Every structure is written in structure tokens, then in C-alpha cells.
Coordinates of C-alpha atoms in Angstrom, one line a residue:
X271 CA 171.9 207.4 219.5
X272 CA 173.4 204.5 221.4
X273 CA 173.6 203.9 225.1
X274 CA 177.0 205.6 225.6
X275 CA 176.0 208.7 223.7
X276 CA 172.8 208.8 225.6
X277 CA 174.7 208.7 228.8
X278 CA 176.7 211.7 227.7
X279 CA 173.8 213.7 226.2
X280 CA 171.6 212.9 229.1
X281 CA 174.1 214.5 231.5
X282 CA 174.3 217.4 229.2
X283 CA 170.6 217.8 229.2
X284 CA 170.5 217.9 233.0
X285 CA 173.1 220.6 232.9
X286 CA 171.1 222.5 230.3
X287 CA 168.0 222.3 232.4
X288 CA 169.9 223.5 235.5
X289 CA 171.4 226.4 233.6
X290 CA 168.0 227.3 232.3
X291 CA 166.5 227.3 235.7
X292 CA 169.3 229.3 237.4
X293 CA 169.6 231.9 234.6
X294 CA 165.9 232.3 233.8
X295 CA 165.8 235.8 235.3
X296 CA 167.9 237.0 232.4
X297 CA 165.3 236.0 229.9
X298 CA 162.2 238.0 228.8
X299 CA 159.2 236.5 230.6
X300 CA 157.0 236.5 227.4
X301 CA 158.2 236.1 223.8
X302 CA 158.3 239.0 221.3
X303 CA 157.3 236.9 218.3
X304 CA 154.3 236.7 216.0
X305 CA 152.3 233.7 214.8
X306 CA 154.2 231.8 212.2
X307 CA 157.6 232.8 213.4
X308 CA 158.8 229.2 213.8
X309 CA 157.5 228.1 210.4
X310 CA 159.8 230.7 208.8
X311 CA 162.8 229.5 210.9
X312 CA 162.5 225.7 210.2
X313 CA 162.7 223.7 207.0
X314 CA 159.4 222.9 205.2
X315 CA 160.0 219.1 205.5
X316 CA 161.8 216.6 207.8
X317 CA 165.5 216.0 207.2
X318 CA 166.4 213.0 205.0
X319 CA 169.6 212.2 206.9
X320 CA 170.5 212.3 210.6
X321 CA 171.7 215.6 212.0
X322 CA 174.2 216.1 214.8
X323 CA 172.9 216.5 218.4
X324 CA 174.8 219.7 218.8
X325 CA 172.9 221.2 215.9
X326 CA 169.6 220.1 217.5
X327 CA 170.5 221.8 220.8
X328 CA 171.7 224.9 219.1
X329 CA 168.3 225.2 217.4
X330 CA 166.6 224.7 220.8
X331 CA 168.3 227.7 222.2
X332 CA 168.1 229.9 219.1
X333 CA 164.7 229.0 217.7
X334 CA 162.6 227.4 220.5
X335 CA 163.5 229.4 223.5
X336 CA 162.7 232.8 221.8
X337 CA 159.2 231.6 221.3
X338 CA 158.5 230.4 224.9
X339 CA 156.5 232.0 227.7
X340 CA 158.7 231.1 230.7
X341 CA 156.2 229.9 233.4
X342 CA 159.1 229.4 235.9
X343 CA 160.2 233.0 235.6
X344 CA 160.0 235.1 238.8
X345 CA 158.1 237.7 236.8
X346 CA 155.4 235.3 235.6
X347 CA 152.2 236.0 237.6
X348 CA 149.6 234.6 235.3
X349 CA 147.2 231.6 235.6
X350 CA 148.3 229.3 238.5
X351 CA 151.7 227.8 239.4
X352 CA 153.1 225.1 237.1
X353 CA 154.9 222.6 239.4
X354 CA 158.5 222.0 238.5
X355 CA 160.4 220.5 241.5
X356 CA 163.6 218.7 240.7
X357 CA 162.4 215.3 242.3
X358 CA 159.3 215.5 240.0
X359 CA 161.5 216.1 236.9
X360 CA 163.6 213.0 237.9
X361 CA 160.4 211.0 238.3
X362 CA 159.3 211.9 234.8
X363 CA 162.7 211.0 233.5
X364 CA 162.5 207.6 235.1
X365 CA 159.0 207.1 233.9
X366 CA 160.1 207.9 230.3
X367 CA 163.1 205.5 230.7
X368 CA 161.0 202.6 232.0
X369 CA 158.4 203.3 229.3
X370 CA 155.7 200.9 230.6
X371 CA 152.0 201.4 229.7
X372 CA 150.0 200.9 232.8
X373 CA 146.5 200.3 231.5
X374 CA 146.0 197.2 233.6
X375 CA 147.4 195.6 236.7
X376 CA 148.9 192.8 234.6
X377 CA 150.5 195.3 232.1
X378 CA 152.5 197.0 234.9
X379 CA 151.7 195.8 238.5
X380 CA 154.0 198.3 240.3
X381 CA 152.5 201.1 238.2
X382 CA 149.0 200.3 239.3
X383 CA 149.8 199.5 242.9
X384 CA 151.9 202.6 243.5
X385 CA 149.2 204.8 242.1
X386 CA 146.6 203.3 244.5
X387 CA 148.9 203.9 247.4
X388 CA 149.8 207.4 246.4
X389 CA 146.2 208.4 246.0
X390 CA 145.5 207.1 249.5
X391 CA 148.6 208.9 250.9
X392 CA 147.4 212.2 249.3
X393 CA 143.7 211.6 250.3
X394 CA 144.7 211.2 254.0
X395 CA 147.2 214.2 253.8
X396 CA 144.6 216.7 252.5
X397 CA 141.8 215.4 254.8
X398 CA 139.4 213.5 252.6
X399 CA 136.9 211.2 254.4
X400 CA 137.7 207.4 254.4
X401 CA 135.0 206.7 251.9
X402 CA 137.3 208.2 249.2
X403 CA 140.3 205.8 250.0
X404 CA 140.7 202.5 248.2
X405 CA 142.6 200.7 251.0
X406 CA 140.2 201.5 253.9
X407 CA 138.2 198.6 255.3
X408 CA 134.9 198.3 253.5
X409 CA 135.4 201.2 251.2
X410 CA 134.1 201.2 247.6
X411 CA 136.0 204.3 246.8
X412 CA 139.5 205.0 245.5
X413 CA 141.6 207.4 243.5
X414 CA 143.3 207.7 240.1
X415 CA 145.7 210.0 238.4
X416 CA 144.2 211.7 235.3
X417 CA 145.9 214.0 232.9
X418 CA 144.0 217.2 233.9
X419 CA 141.1 218.5 236.0
X420 CA 139.2 218.7 232.7
X421 CA 139.4 214.9 232.4
X422 CA 138.3 214.5 236.0
X423 CA 135.2 216.5 235.5
X424 CA 134.4 214.8 232.2
X425 CA 134.7 211.2 233.5
X426 CA 132.6 212.0 236.5
X427 CA 129.9 213.6 234.4
X428 CA 129.9 210.6 232.1
X429 CA 129.5 208.3 235.1
X430 CA 126.7 210.4 236.5
X431 CA 125.0 210.5 233.0
X432 CA 125.2 206.7 232.7
X433 CA 123.8 206.3 236.2
X434 CA 121.0 208.8 235.5
X435 CA 120.0 207.1 232.3
X436 CA 120.1 203.7 233.9
X437 CA 117.8 204.9 236.7
X438 CA 115.4 206.4 234.3
X439 CA 115.4 203.4 232.1
X440 CA 114.5 201.2 235.0
X441 CA 111.5 203.5 235.7
X442 CA 110.5 203.9 232.1
X443 CA 111.7 200.7 230.2
X444 CA 109.8 201.5 227.0
X445 CA 111.2 205.1 226.6
X446 CA 114.1 205.6 224.2
X447 CA 117.4 206.5 225.8
X448 CA 117.6 209.5 223.5
X449 CA 114.5 211.0 225.2
X450 CA 115.8 210.1 228.6
X451 CA 119.1 211.9 227.8
X452 CA 117.3 215.0 226.7
X453 CA 115.7 215.3 230.2
X454 CA 119.0 215.3 232.1
X455 CA 120.4 218.6 233.3
X456 CA 123.6 219.5 235.1
X457 CA 124.5 222.5 237.2
X458 CA 127.5 224.6 238.0
X459 CA 128.3 228.2 239.1
X460 CA 129.2 231.0 236.8
X461 CA 132.6 230.9 238.4
X462 CA 133.2 227.3 237.6
X463 CA 136.0 226.4 235.1
X464 CA 135.1 226.3 231.4
X465 CA 135.9 222.6 231.4
X466 CA 132.6 221.9 233.1
X467 CA 130.8 223.5 230.1
X468 CA 133.0 221.5 227.7
X469 CA 132.2 218.3 229.6
X470 CA 128.5 219.1 229.1
X471 CA 129.0 219.7 225.4
X472 CA 130.9 216.3 225.0
X473 CA 128.2 214.5 227.1
X474 CA 125.4 216.2 225.1
X475 CA 123.5 217.2 228.2
X476 CA 121.9 220.4 229.3
X477 CA 123.9 222.6 231.6
X478 CA 122.5 225.4 233.8
X479 CA 124.9 228.1 234.9
X480 CA 124.0 229.6 238.3
X481 CA 124.8 233.0 239.8
X482 CA 127.2 233.1 242.7
X483 CA 127.0 235.4 245.7
X484 CA 128.9 238.7 246.1
X485 CA 132.1 236.7 247.0
X486 CA 131.9 234.4 244.0
X487 CA 130.5 231.4 246.0
X488 CA 127.6 229.2 244.9
X489 CA 125.0 228.9 247.7
X490 CA 122.7 226.1 248.5
X491 CA 119.5 228.2 248.2
X492 CA 120.4 229.2 244.6
X493 CA 121.0 225.6 243.6
X494 CA 117.8 224.4 245.4
X495 CA 115.6 226.9 243.6
X496 CA 117.1 226.0 240.2
X497 CA 116.8 222.2 240.7
X498 CA 113.2 222.5 241.9
X499 CA 112.2 224.7 238.9
X500 CA 113.8 222.2 236.5
X501 CA 112.2 219.2 238.1
X502 CA 108.8 220.9 237.9
X503 CA 109.5 221.6 234.2
X504 CA 109.9 217.8 233.6
X505 CA 113.7 217.8 233.7
X506 CA 115.9 215.4 235.7
X507 CA 118.9 216.9 237.7
X508 CA 121.8 214.5 237.6
X509 CA 125.1 216.3 238.2
X510 CA 126.3 219.3 240.2
X511 CA 129.8 220.7 239.8
X512 CA 131.2 222.8 242.7
X513 CA 134.6 224.5 243.0
X514 CA 137.0 225.1 245.8
X515 CA 139.3 227.8 244.6
X516 CA 137.9 229.1 241.3
X517 CA 140.1 230.2 238.5
X518 CA 138.9 233.8 238.3
X519 CA 139.1 234.8 241.9
X520 CA 139.9 231.7 244.1
X521 CA 136.4 231.7 245.6
X522 CA 134.9 228.7 247.4
X523 CA 131.4 227.3 246.9
X524 CA 129.6 226.5 250.1
X525 CA 129.5 222.7 250.3
X526 CA 127.8 222.7 253.7
X527 CA 124.8 224.3 252.1
X528 CA 125.0 222.5 248.7
X529 CA 125.5 219.0 250.0
X530 CA 122.2 218.7 251.8
X531 CA 120.3 220.2 248.8
X532 CA 121.8 217.6 246.5
X533 CA 120.9 214.8 248.9
X534 CA 117.2 215.7 248.6
X535 CA 117.2 214.8 244.9
X536 CA 117.5 211.1 243.8
X537 CA 120.9 210.0 242.5
X538 CA 122.4 213.4 241.8
X539 CA 126.2 213.2 241.5
X540 CA 128.1 216.0 243.5
X541 CA 131.6 216.7 242.2
X542 CA 134.1 219.0 243.9
X543 CA 136.8 220.6 241.7
X544 CA 139.7 221.8 243.9
X545 CA 142.3 221.8 241.1
X546 CA 144.2 224.8 242.6
X547 CA 143.2 224.9 246.2
X548 CA 143.3 221.2 247.0
X549 CA 147.1 221.0 247.6
X550 CA 146.7 223.8 250.2
X551 CA 144.6 221.5 252.3
X552 CA 147.9 219.9 253.3
X553 CA 148.0 222.7 255.8
X554 CA 145.7 222.4 258.8
X555 CA 144.8 226.1 258.6
X556 CA 143.3 225.6 255.2
X557 CA 141.4 222.4 255.9
X558 CA 138.2 224.3 256.9
X559 CA 137.5 224.9 253.2
X560 CA 136.8 221.1 253.0
X561 CA 133.7 221.4 255.3
X562 CA 130.9 219.5 253.6
X563 CA 133.1 217.3 251.4
X564 CA 131.4 214.3 253.0
X565 CA 128.4 215.0 250.8
X566 CA 130.6 214.7 247.6
X567 CA 130.7 211.7 245.2
X568 CA 134.0 212.8 243.7
X569 CA 136.9 215.2 244.3
X570 CA 139.9 216.3 242.3
X571 CA 143.0 218.4 242.8
X572 CA 146.2 219.1 240.8
X573 CA 149.6 218.6 242.5
X574 CA 150.9 220.1 239.3
X575 CA 149.7 223.5 240.5
X576 CA 150.6 224.1 244.1
X577 CA 152.6 221.1 245.0
X578 CA 155.7 221.3 242.8
X579 CA 154.8 218.3 240.8
X580 CA 155.2 218.4 237.0
X581 CA 152.2 218.4 234.6
X582 CA 150.4 216.2 234.0
X583 CA 149.2 215.0 237.4
X584 CA 145.6 215.5 238.4
X585 CA 144.2 213.4 241.2
X586 CA 140.6 212.2 241.2
X587 CA 138.9 210.4 244.1
X588 CA 135.4 208.8 244.0
X589 CA 133.3 207.3 246.8
X590 CA 132.0 204.5 244.5
X591 CA 134.5 203.3 241.9
X592 CA 132.0 200.8 240.5
X593 CA 129.7 203.6 239.3
X594 CA 132.7 205.2 237.6
X595 CA 134.1 202.1 235.9
X596 CA 130.7 200.7 234.9
X597 CA 130.2 203.8 232.7
X598 CA 133.6 203.5 231.1
X599 CA 134.3 199.8 230.9
X600 CA 135.2 198.3 227.5
X601 CA 136.8 194.9 227.9
X602 CA 138.1 193.2 224.8
X603 CA 139.7 189.7 225.2
X604 CA 143.3 191.0 224.5
X605 CA 143.1 193.2 227.6
X606 CA 141.8 190.6 230.0
X607 CA 144.0 188.8 232.5
X608 CA 143.6 186.3 235.4
X609 CA 143.5 189.0 238.1
X610 CA 141.0 191.4 236.5
X611 CA 138.3 190.5 239.0
X612 CA 140.5 191.2 242.1
X613 CA 142.9 194.0 241.0
X614 CA 142.2 197.5 239.9
X615 CA 142.6 198.1 236.1
X616 CA 142.9 201.9 235.5
X617 CA 141.9 201.6 231.9
X618 CA 138.3 201.7 233.2
X619 CA 138.9 204.9 235.2
X620 CA 139.3 207.4 232.4
X621 CA 139.1 208.2 228.7
X622 CA 142.5 206.9 227.4
X623 CA 143.6 203.3 227.5
X624 CA 147.3 204.0 227.6
X625 CA 148.7 205.5 230.8
X626 CA 152.2 206.7 231.9
X627 CA 153.8 205.8 235.2
X628 CA 152.8 209.2 236.7
X629 CA 152.7 208.0 240.3
X630 CA 156.5 207.9 240.3
X631 CA 156.9 211.7 240.3
X632 CA 154.3 212.1 243.0
X633 CA 156.1 209.4 245.1
X634 CA 159.4 211.2 244.6
X635 CA 158.0 214.5 245.6
X636 CA 156.2 213.3 248.8
X637 CA 159.4 211.4 249.9
X638 CA 161.8 214.2 249.1
X639 CA 159.9 217.1 250.6
X640 CA 157.7 215.4 253.2
X641 CA 154.3 216.9 254.2
X642 CA 156.1 219.5 256.3
X643 CA 158.2 220.7 253.3
X644 CA 155.2 221.0 251.0
X645 CA 153.3 222.8 253.8
X646 CA 156.2 225.3 254.0
X647 CA 156.0 225.9 250.2
X648 CA 152.2 226.5 250.3
X649 CA 152.5 228.8 253.2
X650 CA 155.2 230.9 251.6
X651 CA 153.0 231.4 248.5
X652 CA 150.0 232.4 250.7
X653 CA 152.1 234.8 252.7
X654 CA 153.5 236.5 249.6
X655 CA 150.0 236.9 248.2
X656 CA 148.9 238.6 251.4
X657 CA 152.0 240.9 251.2
X658 CA 151.0 241.9 247.6
X659 CA 147.4 242.5 248.9
X660 CA 148.8 244.9 251.5
X661 CA 150.8 246.8 248.8
X662 CA 147.7 247.2 246.7
X663 CA 145.6 248.5 249.6
X664 CA 148.2 251.1 250.4
X665 CA 147.7 252.7 247.0
X666 CA 144.4 254.5 246.9
X667 CA 144.4 254.3 243.1
X668 CA 143.8 250.6 243.3
X669 CA 141.3 248.2 244.9
X670 CA 141.5 244.5 245.8
X671 CA 138.6 242.6 244.2
X672 CA 138.6 239.2 245.9
X673 CA 139.0 237.6 249.3
X674 CA 142.7 236.7 249.3
X675 CA 142.8 233.2 250.9
X676 CA 145.6 231.5 249.0
X677 CA 148.1 232.7 246.4
X678 CA 145.8 234.8 244.1
X679 CA 145.1 238.5 244.3
X680 CA 142.6 240.2 242.0
X681 CA 142.9 243.9 241.7
X682 CA 142.2 246.9 239.5
X683 CA 142.5 250.6 239.1
X684 CA 139.6 252.4 240.8
X685 CA 139.2 255.1 238.1
X686 CA 137.9 258.6 238.4
X687 CA 134.6 259.6 240.1
X688 CA 133.0 260.6 236.8
X689 CA 133.9 257.4 234.9
X690 CA 131.4 254.7 234.3
X691 CA 132.1 251.0 235.0
X692 CA 132.7 250.4 231.3
X693 CA 135.3 253.2 231.2
X694 CA 137.1 251.8 234.2
X695 CA 137.1 248.4 232.6
X696 CA 138.7 249.9 229.5
X697 CA 141.3 251.7 231.7
X698 CA 142.3 248.4 233.4
X699 CA 142.5 246.7 230.0
X700 CA 144.8 249.3 228.8
X701 CA 147.0 249.0 231.9
X702 CA 147.3 245.2 231.6
X703 CA 148.0 245.5 227.8
X704 CA 150.8 247.9 228.4
X705 CA 152.3 245.8 231.2
X706 CA 152.2 242.6 229.2
X707 CA 153.5 244.2 226.0
X708 CA 156.6 245.4 227.9
X709 CA 157.6 241.8 228.7
X710 CA 158.7 242.9 232.2
X711 CA 156.0 240.9 234.0
X712 CA 153.0 238.8 232.8
X713 CA 149.5 238.7 234.2
X714 CA 146.1 237.7 232.8
X715 CA 142.6 239.2 233.4
X716 CA 139.4 237.8 234.8
X717 CA 135.8 238.9 235.3
X718 CA 134.8 239.4 238.9
X719 CA 131.2 240.5 239.5
X720 CA 131.0 241.3 235.8
X721 CA 134.0 243.7 236.0
X722 CA 137.4 243.5 234.4
X723 CA 140.1 242.7 237.0
X724 CA 143.8 241.8 236.8
X725 CA 144.9 238.5 238.4
X726 CA 148.2 238.5 240.2
X727 CA 149.2 235.0 241.2
X728 CA 152.4 233.9 243.1
X729 CA 153.8 231.4 240.7
X730 CA 157.6 231.3 241.0
X731 CA 158.9 228.4 243.0
X732 CA 161.5 230.4 244.9
X733 CA 159.6 233.7 245.1
X734 CA 160.6 236.2 247.7
X735 CA 159.3 239.6 249.0
X736 CA 161.7 241.3 246.7
X737 CA 160.1 239.6 243.7
X738 CA 156.7 240.9 244.8
X739 CA 158.0 244.4 245.3
X740 CA 159.6 244.4 241.9
X741 CA 156.3 243.4 240.3
X742 CA 154.4 246.0 242.2
X743 CA 156.9 248.7 241.2
X744 CA 156.4 247.8 237.6
X745 CA 152.6 247.8 237.9
X746 CA 152.5 251.2 239.7
X747 CA 155.0 252.7 237.1
X748 CA 152.7 251.8 234.2
X749 CA 149.6 253.0 236.2
X750 CA 151.2 256.4 236.8
X751 CA 152.1 256.7 233.1
X752 CA 148.6 255.8 232.1
X753 CA 146.8 258.0 234.6
X754 CA 149.0 261.0 234.3
X755 CA 149.9 260.8 230.6
X756 CA 148.2 262.7 227.8
X757 CA 144.5 262.2 227.2
X758 CA 145.1 260.2 224.1
X759 CA 146.7 257.4 226.2
X760 CA 143.4 256.7 227.9
X761 CA 141.1 256.7 224.8
X762 CA 138.0 255.9 226.8
X763 CA 135.4 257.6 224.6
X764 CA 131.9 256.2 224.2
X765 CA 132.5 255.1 220.6
X766 CA 135.2 252.7 221.6
X767 CA 133.1 251.3 224.4
X768 CA 130.2 250.9 221.9
X769 CA 132.5 249.0 219.5
X770 CA 133.7 246.8 222.3
X771 CA 130.2 245.9 223.4
X772 CA 129.2 245.1 219.8
X773 CA 132.3 242.8 219.4
X774 CA 131.4 240.9 222.6
X775 CA 127.8 240.5 221.5
X776 CA 129.1 239.0 218.2
X777 CA 131.4 236.6 219.9
X778 CA 128.6 235.4 222.3
X779 CA 126.9 233.7 219.4
X780 CA 124.1 231.2 219.8
X781 CA 126.5 228.3 219.3
X782 CA 128.9 229.4 222.0
X783 CA 126.2 230.1 224.6
X784 CA 124.1 227.1 223.7
X785 CA 125.3 224.8 226.5
X786 CA 126.2 227.4 229.0
X787 CA 122.9 229.2 228.7
X788 CA 120.2 226.4 228.5
X789 CA 117.3 228.8 228.4
X790 CA 118.2 229.6 224.8
X791 CA 117.3 226.1 223.6
X792 CA 114.9 225.1 226.4
X793 CA 112.8 228.0 227.5
X794 CA 111.0 225.9 230.0
X795 CA 114.0 226.0 232.4
X796 CA 113.2 229.6 233.4
X797 CA 110.0 231.0 234.8
X798 CA 110.3 234.1 232.6
X799 CA 111.7 232.8 229.3
X800 CA 112.4 235.0 226.3
X801 CA 109.9 235.0 223.5
X802 CA 109.7 231.7 221.6
X803 CA 109.8 232.0 217.7
X804 CA 106.5 231.0 216.1
X805 CA 107.9 230.0 212.8
X806 CA 106.4 227.1 210.8
X807 CA 107.6 223.8 212.3
X808 CA 108.8 225.3 215.6
X809 CA 107.9 223.2 218.6
X810 CA 105.7 224.7 221.3
X811 CA 107.5 225.7 224.5
X812 CA 105.5 223.2 226.4
X813 CA 107.0 220.3 224.5
X814 CA 110.3 220.8 226.3
X815 CA 108.7 220.5 229.6
X816 CA 106.6 217.4 228.9
X817 CA 107.3 215.0 231.8
X818 CA 108.2 211.4 231.2
X819 CA 105.6 208.8 232.2
X820 CA 105.6 205.0 231.9
X821 CA 103.3 205.4 229.0
X822 CA 105.4 207.9 227.2
X823 CA 106.3 206.7 223.7
X824 CA 110.0 206.6 222.8
X825 CA 109.7 209.6 220.4
X826 CA 107.5 211.9 222.5
X827 CA 108.5 215.0 224.3
X828 CA 111.6 215.7 222.3
X829 CA 111.9 219.4 221.5
X830 CA 112.4 218.9 217.8
X831 CA 110.2 219.2 214.8
X832 CA 109.2 215.8 213.6
X833 CA 111.9 215.3 211.1
X834 CA 113.5 211.9 211.5
X835 CA 116.8 212.7 210.0
X836 CA 117.3 215.5 212.6
X837 CA 116.1 213.7 215.7
X838 CA 119.3 211.9 216.7
X839 CA 119.8 212.1 220.4
X840 CA 123.5 212.7 220.1
X841 CA 123.0 216.0 218.5
X842 CA 119.8 216.9 220.3
X843 CA 120.5 220.6 221.2
X844 CA 122.1 221.2 217.8
X845 CA 119.4 219.4 215.9
X846 CA 116.8 221.5 217.5
X847 CA 118.7 224.6 216.5
X848 CA 119.3 223.5 213.0
X849 CA 115.5 222.9 212.6
X850 CA 114.4 226.1 214.3
X851 CA 116.3 228.6 212.1
X852 CA 113.8 231.3 211.1
X853 CA 112.4 230.4 207.7
X854 CA 112.0 234.1 206.9
X855 CA 115.8 234.4 207.0
X856 CA 117.7 232.5 204.4
X857 CA 120.6 231.6 206.7
X858 CA 122.1 232.4 210.1
X859 CA 125.8 232.9 210.8
X860 CA 127.5 231.3 213.8
X861 CA 130.9 232.3 215.1
X862 CA 133.1 229.7 216.8
X863 CA 134.9 230.8 219.9
X864 CA 138.7 231.3 219.3
X865 CA 138.3 230.7 215.5
X866 CA 138.1 233.2 212.7
X867 CA 135.5 231.0 211.1
X868 CA 131.9 231.6 210.3
X869 CA 129.3 228.9 209.6
X870 CA 126.1 229.6 207.8
X871 CA 123.2 227.3 208.5
X872 CA 120.7 227.0 205.6
X873 CA 117.1 227.2 206.8
X874 CA 115.0 224.1 206.5
X875 CA 113.2 224.0 203.2
X876 CA 115.5 226.7 201.7
X877 CA 117.5 225.2 198.9
X878 CA 121.2 225.9 199.0
X879 CA 123.7 225.9 196.2
X880 CA 124.1 222.1 196.3
X881 CA 120.7 221.0 197.6
X882 CA 118.1 221.6 200.3
X883 CA 119.7 220.0 203.3
X884 CA 120.5 222.2 206.3
X885 CA 124.1 221.3 206.4
X886 CA 126.7 223.8 207.7
X887 CA 128.9 225.5 205.1
X888 CA 132.0 227.1 206.5
X889 CA 133.2 230.5 205.4
X890 CA 136.6 231.9 206.1
X891 CA 136.7 235.5 207.3
X892 CA 139.5 237.9 207.7
X893 CA 140.6 238.2 211.3
X894 CA 138.9 241.0 213.2
X895 CA 140.8 243.2 215.7
X896 CA 138.4 242.0 218.5
X897 CA 138.9 238.3 217.9
X898 CA 140.7 236.5 220.7

């Protein structure tokens, strides 16, 4: 494709996108395809010779579009909004056309400097303290655009881990870093996003999940008690993740209580994840949620959710950029330049080296809409969510299950007076399944106070009251059919509930829970731990709690049997598990979440088919009806 053809095809593509956006109501919101549909529709290998652009676009419409879930559809009410403003799309187009890689100031000066300015603009607009801004006098802070909130949480945890180990190494210079790592423990609420758990798994640190209050908020006293227990057990708190606007129910952790608790412990990093709610802080009436943010070391939000900006665009601020970059810096000669001591090089602020010119679309959005235009958009979404909440409350068959503060409403059928909680859960699962299967609207579930609820989020950019009313009419229509239909439609017998509980228990394997439930592999965390196996070679429970002292040898206190090959600090939790498989059982199966795969771990000392090492051996299993 030459320049002239690109000029023509580019205009055609803009026309195609505009047509897609203006006619999206005519499409089914979710696809009616099965896994593997596209493989059957496309050739098994790439074409040997060029094909016409018209044929390519024909296949886009006939083969790609039928397999899409249309996130911009007015009947899409799942997850959170996916920003898609036209200025943002144009910013992405320009970024792709310029095609610079902004890993350092020298590689793309405008890329770096516009990003610094945009993060300061946004920080001021949502109300962050001056310590988070790069261009404030005397500030050590600053912001960066990451790909997702998951990356923001990960890089902050890595920085906190590096700072924690450095501090402990200074106190105990003769102790091996592996032992120091094994003592670190992080905290988050049960309502925190799963990316916090994943960050802990990547960082190979312990993670303790804390119970929120009745409104889904993490409280200071809960955190204080957990941290004191762990410190008494010989562990070292180093990272606390809090959330403003949780995924399940849009609840808000109480920073004004959590912040002072964290300050009482040395060098504990406090992170605030406001991926969804952060953009709402553009509005003065929502800024009260930020109370206590002055205690935080880092803060992130996603304009690609509630600020019309295309994915990917996740904003991260820190109060000490030197702690962040010192944990991530790798500086080969070919990346150095004469300004690297005076300019910010964003390659030190995240996992990837290469970075797109993402600040362009943020700049385009802020200039095209202005703060007032974006405030109007946020307020409309919040007003529509309140309207939906009113509709739910008017129908005595339903109940609202969260405090509706922004654009998310959690609701569910109440069920009959003689039905158990499990039966009502099954009723709501059936309702959601029927609604989503119809393709008329799309929603997703969540667990609120350990009960199955349905999430209704205002997502469509141009949503109106009529759209909310149409969605509610569809919901109530399916509810009436379910509640007043024949008994077989409800199918809520005890046997089905028993099978469901058994399936959940199977999915919640040791491997899946290992990081999110630390008491499994470190009983010393809880005052009332479960029974510890007393198999040959198992370490005593006290070993996990052994405190570090200046005289502690580098291999002491690790909760592993003394098998050198299995004592690598990188796989510390896994190594302990591999070595503590009950010798009375020949092997133990593990199920990996989201995969129809079983792994059997051979017990230590039990010879397998190809030797005696406890290496995992995968087995393929037929998909089960309960696997998600």
C-alpha cells in the first residue's frame, strides 16, 4: 500500500468506524458463536500473495464482526466503561502514524515531556496533593502512563519489595536475600482487584487478604490487627493495596483510617487503586472520596474507563520517583544519552522498555472536552445509575446490594421466604444466564458479602434514560418468566446446590489459593491456624515465625525442608508445597484456574515413571461443565 492508496483507504476506514458507531444498535450486543468459529472460517496458513483491500474489509464485516462483543453498544452493561471518544481515536491514529518509541527523553523528547505535563494536568484536576506532581517546586514525585492498572500495582509492589529488602539487608547484612524476601508480606482487601494477587505471585511475596466491612470497605482497625499479628510472628509488612471504587461493588476503602495505621510501621508502601473511580474525582462532589490520599505513596486511575479515552491509558503517580526507578533501572550503554541525569527516562518507570506516544490521546481529550465537558459526562453516568437504582427499588422482587455512588448498581432477586441463600444465588444465576443468552443486553456477576449479585454498569457513551428503561424492561421480563414459569425452570433442588459447592471446592485448589490465602503455606500468620501435617520432613510451624536477628545465618528460618535443590527463594512458596506433599499419598492433583489442566505432583522420595524428582507432570482432562 503506497501513500496515495493509504490516503484513500484511511478515509474509508474513518467512514467505516463512523458507520459502525452510528449503527451499532442494530447489532447483537454479544456474539452467538462458539470457540473455534474463526479457525473454521479462515485459511490454515497465511496467503502467499497479496490480497485486495476490499477482500480484507469484506472479511472484517463477515468474519470478525460476528465474533465481537460490542462494548460500545447501548445494551452493554458489563464490567466498566471502555473509553472511545473521537478525539482519543484520532490521538491514537496520530501516535501510530508518528510511530516513535519513547523509552527515553532522547528517543522522543516531545513524547516524554508531554507525558510529564499531562500527568501534572490530570493530578491537579482530580485533586492529588502536590507531592505527586513532577513539576511542583521541591517535589520528588511524578506520574507516568502505564498500560493498565495491573501494571501500576505490579511496579509499585516491585518498588516496595526492593525498598523492603534493601532496608532489611542494611539491618542484617549477613542474611541471604532469599530469607529476607520470605519474611515480606503484603495486604489488600477481599474486594481488591485480582491484579493485586497476581502482582504478589509475580513478586514471590506473601499476600494476606483482609475482610472488608458490611459496605465492602477495608477499615484501619482490620489492617492494624493483621499487621501487628504478622509482625509478632516474625514477618515484615511492606505493602498495602487499597481501592477507591472496587470492581465488584464500587466500594471505597477508608484511607483516613488506613493511612495512620500504615505510618506506624517502618517503610510500608501504601498504594491507592482508583482505576474506575479516579476520573470521577474531576467533579468537586466526588472529591471527598480522596480524603486520606496524603498518606499514599502511589495512586493510579484509568481515563480509559470513565473519561472517554481509548485503552490503553492508565495513569500512575508516586510521591518518590527515585524509589520507583531504583527498583526497575537497567541502563545498558546503548540506551544512555547526555541528558539522562537531568531528564526523566520513562523506561525506568515500568516493565516494558518500548512505549507508545500515549499522552497524545489524553492531550486531545482534555483540550477537546475541557474539564467541564468531562465533568458533564461523569455526572450523566452517575445520574443514570441512580435512575436505575430507583427502578430496582420500586420492584419488591429485587433488592439493591451496594451503595450506589458512581455508575455501578449491584442488584439481585430477593427470592421466596422459604428459600435458602444458596437457592437464591442459583435463582439469580439462572436469571443472568437467561438474559445474557438472549443477546438483548449483557451484564456480569459479582460476589457481594458472599452472595451472587448482578452488576449493572452504565457504559454507553451516549446513554439516555430510555436506554436504562429498555434494559430494566428486559430484566423484569426475564424475571417474570423465571419466577412465574413452570417449576422445572427454577431447578433449585438440593442436589444441584451440592454439585455446585463441590465444583467450587475443586476449583479452589491449593495452587489457586496459595498466594491469596497465606495461612495455607504459613500457618503462623493466623492465631488459630489449621492443623499442620506431621509427615516426615515437614517443617515445624514455628520455623515460619522465626524472627530475623543479626546473627541469623543465611539459610535459617526458611519454611522448607533442608533440601538444597528445592530452597530457591524465587519459588519459595511453591518449593515448600512441593516438599510438603503427604508421603502417604503418591501424588496430589492441582487445578489451574481458567484451564482444563491437571498437574500431579509426585511426593518426595516416591519414584515416578521417569525418576524420583518431584517435577510436575501435566495431564489433560476433558472439560467439565463447571469449568469457567
